[in-house]
Amino acid sequence: MRSERAVQQRPVVFVVVLLTSYFSLLTGYFSPLTALQIQDNSFLIEEAYNQERGVVQHISAFQRTSGGDWAYAFTQEWPLGGIGHQLSYTIPVQHEGGGTGLGDVALNYRHQLLGNPEAATVFAPRLSLLLPTGDHEEGRGAGAVGLQTNLPLTLVLAPQLATHWNAGATLTPSARSPLGEEATTASFNLGASAIWLLHPSFNLMVEALWLSTASVVSVGRTGREESVLLNPGFRGAFNLANDLQIVPGVAYTFDLGSGPDEDALFVYLSFEHPFKRQ
């Protein structure tokens, strides 16, 4: 009979095998002269690169825990004239406890306060409006309008090494519990990632994220749950005709504060292309 430790290590072995196979494919498919460098396609950590003028990005992210729950999010990012301003929206779908439904939709604005795609230091604060589109009675939403901010900072330390740093908060006045009790919740996040550009079209990455999440426990009272996530993975790019870039990626999320049922396979896919000619 296999030990519990051996069973838990299987996803890690699976990711390593995929990584090795995928790298072999990409290094044979692209030449360094034609491959475009991947920049703005991280997973749990937000990078500070806004969309360039005339370019739209469609992002899909899927997570499935070892316990069987899953979450999917679709994000679309649009520049407002150039990299200085960006609008986007995020539509989440969640499956938990046998039920599936829409989560709280986010409307996002980001301002490129510092830097550009060629800079070593890039800073792009984000402000989001969270709409109560999810069913709070089923645990898929806050039950009220919320505000969220995140401060993504990107530091390129070397030609083949980039780091990304996040600090953020979410405030929801009149959030509701599944029973309808109301209170004001404040949640916080801190995170960082390191991206190794092993090849312009293939990156190794590791992300770490700390979450302090508040929830309503009774009228006027909240509880708090903290978690630390470690997310090693990789991403690659296929640069096709008409300036279309497709970026798939895979990671495995370890929840260091909970049991193995909360660990998750993470799958990422983005499409980026011009919506008008420069």
CSV table of N, CA and C in Angstrom, one decimal, residues 10 26 30 55 67 69 73 81 133 178 185 216 224 251 256 269 274 277:
chain,number,residue,atom,x,y,z
A,10,ARG,N,2.6,12.9,-6.0
A,10,ARG,CA,2.3,12.6,-7.4
A,10,ARG,C,2.0,13.9,-8.2
A,26,LEU,N,9.0,23.5,-27.1
A,26,LEU,CA,9.2,24.9,-27.4
A,26,LEU,C,10.5,25.2,-28.0
A,30,PHE,N,10.6,27.1,-31.7
A,30,PHE,CA,11.0,28.5,-31.9
A,30,PHE,C,12.5,28.7,-32.1
A,55,VAL,N,-4.0,46.6,-28.3
A,55,VAL,CA,-3.8,45.2,-28.1
A,55,VAL,C,-4.8,44.8,-26.9
A,67,GLY,N,-9.7,18.1,-3.3
A,67,GLY,CA,-11.0,17.7,-2.8
A,67,GLY,C,-12.1,17.8,-3.8
A,69,ASP,N,-13.4,20.6,-5.5
A,69,ASP,CA,-13.9,21.9,-5.8
A,69,ASP,C,-13.1,22.5,-7.0
A,73,ALA,N,-12.1,31.6,-14.0
A,73,ALA,CA,-12.3,33.0,-14.1
A,73,ALA,C,-11.9,33.4,-15.5
A,81,GLY,N,-6.3,54.0,-25.0
A,81,GLY,CA,-5.4,54.8,-25.8
A,81,GLY,C,-4.0,54.4,-25.8
A,133,THR,N,-22.9,39.8,-7.8
A,133,THR,CA,-23.6,38.9,-8.8
A,133,THR,C,-23.6,37.5,-8.3
A,178,PRO,N,-24.1,33.5,4.7
A,178,PRO,CA,-25.1,32.7,4.0
A,178,PRO,C,-26.5,32.8,4.7
A,185,THR,N,-16.6,43.8,6.1
A,185,THR,CA,-15.4,43.0,6.1
A,185,THR,C,-14.2,43.7,5.4
A,216,VAL,N,-18.4,37.2,7.4
A,216,VAL,CA,-19.4,37.6,8.4
A,216,VAL,C,-19.8,36.3,9.2
A,224,ARG,N,-11.8,35.8,10.8
A,224,ARG,CA,-10.7,35.9,9.8
A,224,ARG,C,-10.0,34.6,9.6
A,251,ALA,N,0.5,25.2,-13.2
A,251,ALA,CA,1.1,25.3,-11.9
A,251,ALA,C,0.4,24.4,-11.0
A,256,LEU,N,-0.2,25.9,2.3
A,256,LEU,CA,0.7,25.5,3.3
A,256,LEU,C,0.0,25.6,4.7
A,269,LEU,N,-4.6,30.0,-19.6
A,269,LEU,CA,-4.5,30.1,-21.1
A,269,LEU,C,-4.9,31.6,-21.4
A,274,PRO,N,-3.9,42.3,-31.6
A,274,PRO,CA,-4.3,43.6,-31.9
A,274,PRO,C,-5.8,43.7,-32.2
A,277,ARG,N,-5.0,48.2,-36.1
A,277,ARG,CA,-3.7,48.4,-36.6
A,277,ARG,C,-3.1,49.7,-36.0
